[in-house]
């Protein structure tokens, strides 16, 4: 078992058992608590005499942040379960790691698929090609600069099959809703790698012209 720390959720991974558990990530920091305790200890006279209650602000700020983050994680969990149930059987099974159970969004149980270790943005490029959205500018409406760029959010099988492991984000869900069938049938990681190489070669040529 190992633990993954995402932006909105904490993921407990059980590869041998074949499932993962996702819970909201409140991102609670001990720093505000330490600051509050230090201020209270060193200035307790000021707290009592002058009603210097600023130390409590540190705690309230962190509590508010934790609540907001927890709500985001709950929403992501609920959206994942809803999308998995809403898609037609074949597309859902091909494209999504099955979300077997969701307890009010507080806990999601999802089937385990081995995350990809692909470097660079080849997966994102392959998704763009498979979806038919060749224009990178137009593709922005599906890309939040995180979910599609992190290869650990996908499982790749034989370079021809992609499985979404994290699909609670609005833009990712829009991509699946608009182009899920095409991605399921036309995905090619090699095409993404080729486009990535061409892009890097173009950048090198531009840089060399600027230097010269």
Short mmCIF file of C-alpha atoms in Angstrom, two decimals:
data_model
loop_
_atom_site.label_atom_id
_atom_site.label_comp_id
_atom_site.label_asym_id
_atom_site.label_seq_id
_atom_site.Cartn_x
_atom_site.Cartn_y
_atom_site.Cartn_z
CA UNK A 1 0.00 0.00 0.00
CA UNK A 2 1.14 3.53 -0.70
CA UNK A 3 -0.42 6.98 -0.53
CA UNK A 4 -0.75 9.57 -3.27
CA UNK A 5 -1.32 13.23 -2.40
CA UNK A 6 -3.38 14.99 -5.03
CA UNK A 7 -4.50 18.59 -5.24
CA UNK A 8 -8.05 17.83 -4.06
CA UNK A 9 -7.85 14.25 -2.81
CA UNK A 10 -5.71 11.76 -0.95
CA UNK A 11 -5.45 8.36 -2.64
CA UNK A 12 -4.71 5.15 -0.76
CA UNK A 13 -3.44 2.63 -3.31
CA UNK A 14 -3.68 -1.14 -2.78
CA UNK A 15 -2.17 -2.66 -5.95
CA UNK A 16 -2.23 -6.25 -4.72
CA UNK A 17 -5.86 -6.01 -3.68
CA UNK A 18 -6.76 -4.28 -6.94
CA UNK A 19 -8.43 -1.11 -5.66
CA UNK A 20 -7.77 2.46 -4.52
CA UNK A 21 -9.59 4.61 -1.97
CA UNK A 22 -10.01 8.34 -2.57
CA UNK A 23 -10.90 10.81 0.18
CA UNK A 24 -10.94 14.64 0.21
CA UNK A 25 -7.61 16.32 0.94
CA UNK A 26 -8.25 19.11 3.47
CA UNK A 27 -4.61 20.29 3.29
CA UNK A 28 -4.51 21.10 6.99
CA UNK A 29 -1.27 22.78 8.01
CA UNK A 30 0.20 22.73 11.49
CA UNK A 31 1.80 26.14 10.96
CA UNK A 32 -1.25 28.23 12.00
CA UNK A 33 -1.67 26.06 15.10
CA UNK A 34 1.96 26.59 16.06
CA UNK A 35 1.67 30.34 15.46
CA UNK A 36 -1.46 30.54 17.60
CA UNK A 37 0.11 28.56 20.43
CA UNK A 38 3.29 30.65 20.35
CA UNK A 39 1.39 33.96 20.41
CA UNK A 40 -0.81 32.78 23.25
CA UNK A 41 2.15 31.51 25.27
CA UNK A 42 4.36 34.56 24.79
CA UNK A 43 1.69 37.25 24.94
CA UNK A 44 -0.99 35.85 27.19
CA UNK A 45 -1.03 39.08 29.21
CA UNK A 46 -1.76 41.10 26.06
CA UNK A 47 -4.43 38.61 25.08
CA UNK A 48 -6.22 39.01 28.40
CA UNK A 49 -5.61 42.73 29.01
CA UNK A 50 -5.83 44.16 25.50
CA UNK A 51 -8.02 41.49 23.95
CA UNK A 52 -5.41 40.72 21.35
CA UNK A 53 -7.27 37.96 19.58
CA UNK A 54 -5.33 37.97 16.33
CA UNK A 55 -3.94 34.52 17.12
CA UNK A 56 -7.40 33.05 16.56
CA UNK A 57 -7.36 34.37 12.99
CA UNK A 58 -4.64 31.90 12.07
CA UNK A 59 -6.85 29.02 13.15
CA UNK A 60 -9.98 30.31 11.45
CA UNK A 61 -8.08 30.89 8.21
CA UNK A 62 -6.78 27.33 8.17
CA UNK A 63 -10.15 25.87 9.10
CA UNK A 64 -11.78 27.79 6.24
CA UNK A 65 -9.17 26.51 3.80
CA UNK A 66 -9.64 22.94 5.01
CA UNK A 67 -13.41 23.18 4.55
CA UNK A 68 -13.08 24.56 1.01
CA UNK A 69 -10.58 21.88 0.03
CA UNK A 70 -12.70 19.13 1.53
CA UNK A 71 -15.75 20.32 -0.41
CA UNK A 72 -13.70 20.31 -3.63
CA UNK A 73 -12.61 16.73 -2.94
CA UNK A 74 -16.17 15.61 -2.20
CA UNK A 75 -17.41 17.20 -5.43
CA UNK A 76 -14.66 15.46 -7.44
CA UNK A 77 -15.56 12.10 -5.90
CA UNK A 78 -19.26 12.54 -6.64
CA UNK A 79 -18.58 13.66 -10.21
CA UNK A 80 -16.37 10.65 -10.88
CA UNK A 81 -19.05 8.24 -9.72
CA UNK A 82 -21.75 10.09 -11.67
CA UNK A 83 -19.75 10.08 -14.91
CA UNK A 84 -18.91 6.40 -14.60
CA UNK A 85 -22.59 5.55 -14.17
CA UNK A 86 -23.78 7.88 -16.93
CA UNK A 87 -21.62 6.65 -19.81
CA UNK A 88 -22.62 3.72 -21.96
CA UNK A 89 -21.17 0.40 -20.87
CA UNK A 90 -18.46 -0.14 -23.48
CA UNK A 91 -17.10 3.42 -23.38
CA UNK A 92 -17.19 3.50 -19.60
CA UNK A 93 -15.29 0.22 -19.27
CA UNK A 94 -12.72 1.18 -21.90
CA UNK A 95 -11.99 4.74 -20.85
CA UNK A 96 -12.53 4.91 -17.08
CA UNK A 97 -11.09 3.09 -14.12
CA UNK A 98 -14.37 1.84 -12.60
CA UNK A 99 -15.60 3.71 -9.54
CA UNK A 100 -17.19 0.82 -7.66
CA UNK A 101 -18.55 2.74 -4.71
CA UNK A 102 -19.00 6.32 -3.53
CA UNK A 103 -20.19 7.09 0.00
CA UNK A 104 -21.68 10.59 -0.37
CA UNK A 105 -18.42 11.70 -1.99
CA UNK A 106 -16.55 11.28 1.28
CA UNK A 107 -15.01 7.99 0.16
CA UNK A 108 -14.62 6.58 -3.34
CA UNK A 109 -13.54 3.03 -4.06
CA UNK A 110 -12.06 2.67 -7.53
CA UNK A 111 -10.54 -0.27 -9.38
CA UNK A 112 -6.75 -0.16 -9.54
CA UNK A 113 -4.97 0.39 -12.81
CA UNK A 114 -1.22 0.85 -13.00
CA UNK A 115 -0.43 4.57 -13.61
CA UNK A 116 1.66 5.48 -16.63
CA UNK A 117 5.25 6.65 -16.28
CA UNK A 118 5.33 8.33 -19.69
CA UNK A 119 7.48 11.46 -19.70
CA UNK A 120 6.64 14.76 -21.31
CA UNK A 121 3.27 15.65 -22.81
CA UNK A 122 2.91 12.73 -25.20
CA UNK A 123 -0.33 11.48 -23.60
CA UNK A 124 -1.91 14.91 -23.83
CA UNK A 125 -0.83 15.19 -27.49
CA UNK A 126 -2.22 11.72 -28.21
CA UNK A 127 -5.55 12.67 -26.62
CA UNK A 128 -5.69 15.83 -28.72
CA UNK A 129 -5.02 13.87 -31.92
CA UNK A 130 -7.52 11.12 -31.09
CA UNK A 131 -10.21 13.66 -30.24
CA UNK A 132 -9.71 15.45 -33.55
CA UNK A 133 -8.89 18.72 -31.75
CA UNK A 134 -5.63 19.38 -33.59
CA UNK A 135 -5.67 23.08 -32.70
CA UNK A 136 -3.92 23.44 -29.35
CA UNK A 137 -5.66 26.74 -28.68
CA UNK A 138 -9.10 25.16 -29.13
CA UNK A 139 -8.05 22.23 -26.95
CA UNK A 140 -7.54 24.59 -23.98
CA UNK A 141 -11.20 24.20 -23.05
CA UNK A 142 -10.37 20.60 -22.07
CA UNK A 143 -7.04 21.31 -20.38
CA UNK A 144 -6.57 22.76 -16.89
CA UNK A 145 -2.75 22.43 -17.15
CA UNK A 146 -2.74 19.63 -14.59
CA UNK A 147 -4.93 16.59 -15.22
CA UNK A 148 -3.95 15.96 -18.84
CA UNK A 149 -0.27 16.76 -18.33
CA UNK A 150 0.41 14.40 -15.43
CA UNK A 151 0.95 10.90 -16.81
CA UNK A 152 0.08 9.32 -13.44
CA UNK A 153 -3.56 10.22 -14.11
CA UNK A 154 -3.67 7.61 -16.90
CA UNK A 155 -3.15 3.92 -17.48
CA UNK A 156 -1.72 2.99 -20.89
CA UNK A 157 -2.02 -0.50 -22.36
CA UNK A 158 -0.04 -1.47 -25.48
CA UNK A 159 0.20 2.21 -26.51
CA UNK A 160 -3.28 1.91 -28.02
CA UNK A 161 -5.55 2.04 -24.98
CA UNK A 162 -5.83 4.86 -22.47
CA UNK A 163 -7.72 4.65 -19.17
CA UNK A 164 -8.53 7.77 -17.15
CA UNK A 165 -7.71 7.28 -13.47
CA UNK A 166 -8.65 10.80 -12.37
CA UNK A 167 -11.78 12.10 -14.08
CA UNK A 168 -13.49 14.30 -11.50
CA UNK A 169 -12.43 17.60 -13.08
CA UNK A 170 -14.96 19.52 -15.18
CA UNK A 171 -12.68 19.92 -18.20
CA UNK A 172 -11.63 16.29 -18.20
CA UNK A 173 -15.27 15.24 -18.04
CA UNK A 174 -16.09 17.58 -20.93
CA UNK A 175 -13.35 15.94 -23.01
CA UNK A 176 -14.71 12.48 -22.25
CA UNK A 177 -18.30 13.53 -22.94
CA UNK A 178 -17.44 15.21 -26.26
CA UNK A 179 -14.84 12.79 -27.62
CA UNK A 180 -14.91 9.67 -25.46
CA UNK A 181 -15.88 7.30 -28.26
CA UNK A 182 -13.17 8.60 -30.61
CA UNK A 183 -10.52 8.42 -27.89
CA UNK A 184 -11.55 4.87 -27.02
CA UNK A 185 -11.14 3.73 -30.64
CA UNK A 186 -8.41 6.02 -32.06
CA UNK A 187 -5.93 6.67 -29.24
CA UNK A 188 -2.29 6.15 -30.21
CA UNK A 189 0.51 7.00 -27.81
CA UNK A 190 3.04 6.73 -30.61
CA UNK A 191 1.23 9.49 -32.52
CA UNK A 192 1.48 11.66 -29.41
CA UNK A 193 5.17 10.91 -29.01
CA UNK A 194 5.78 11.78 -32.67
CA UNK A 195 3.99 15.11 -32.31
CA UNK A 196 5.90 15.81 -29.11
CA UNK A 197 9.21 15.18 -30.91
CA UNK A 198 8.20 17.44 -33.79
CA UNK A 199 7.23 20.19 -31.37
CA UNK A 200 10.53 19.97 -29.50
CA UNK A 201 12.46 20.01 -32.78
CA UNK A 202 10.55 23.13 -33.83
CA UNK A 203 11.42 24.86 -30.55
CA UNK A 204 15.10 23.96 -30.95
CA UNK A 205 15.14 25.39 -34.48
CA UNK A 206 13.51 28.62 -33.31
CA UNK A 207 15.96 28.95 -30.44
CA UNK A 208 18.93 28.33 -32.71
CA UNK A 209 17.75 31.08 -35.10
CA UNK A 210 17.37 33.49 -32.19
CA UNK A 211 20.89 32.73 -30.97
CA UNK A 212 22.41 33.11 -34.42
#
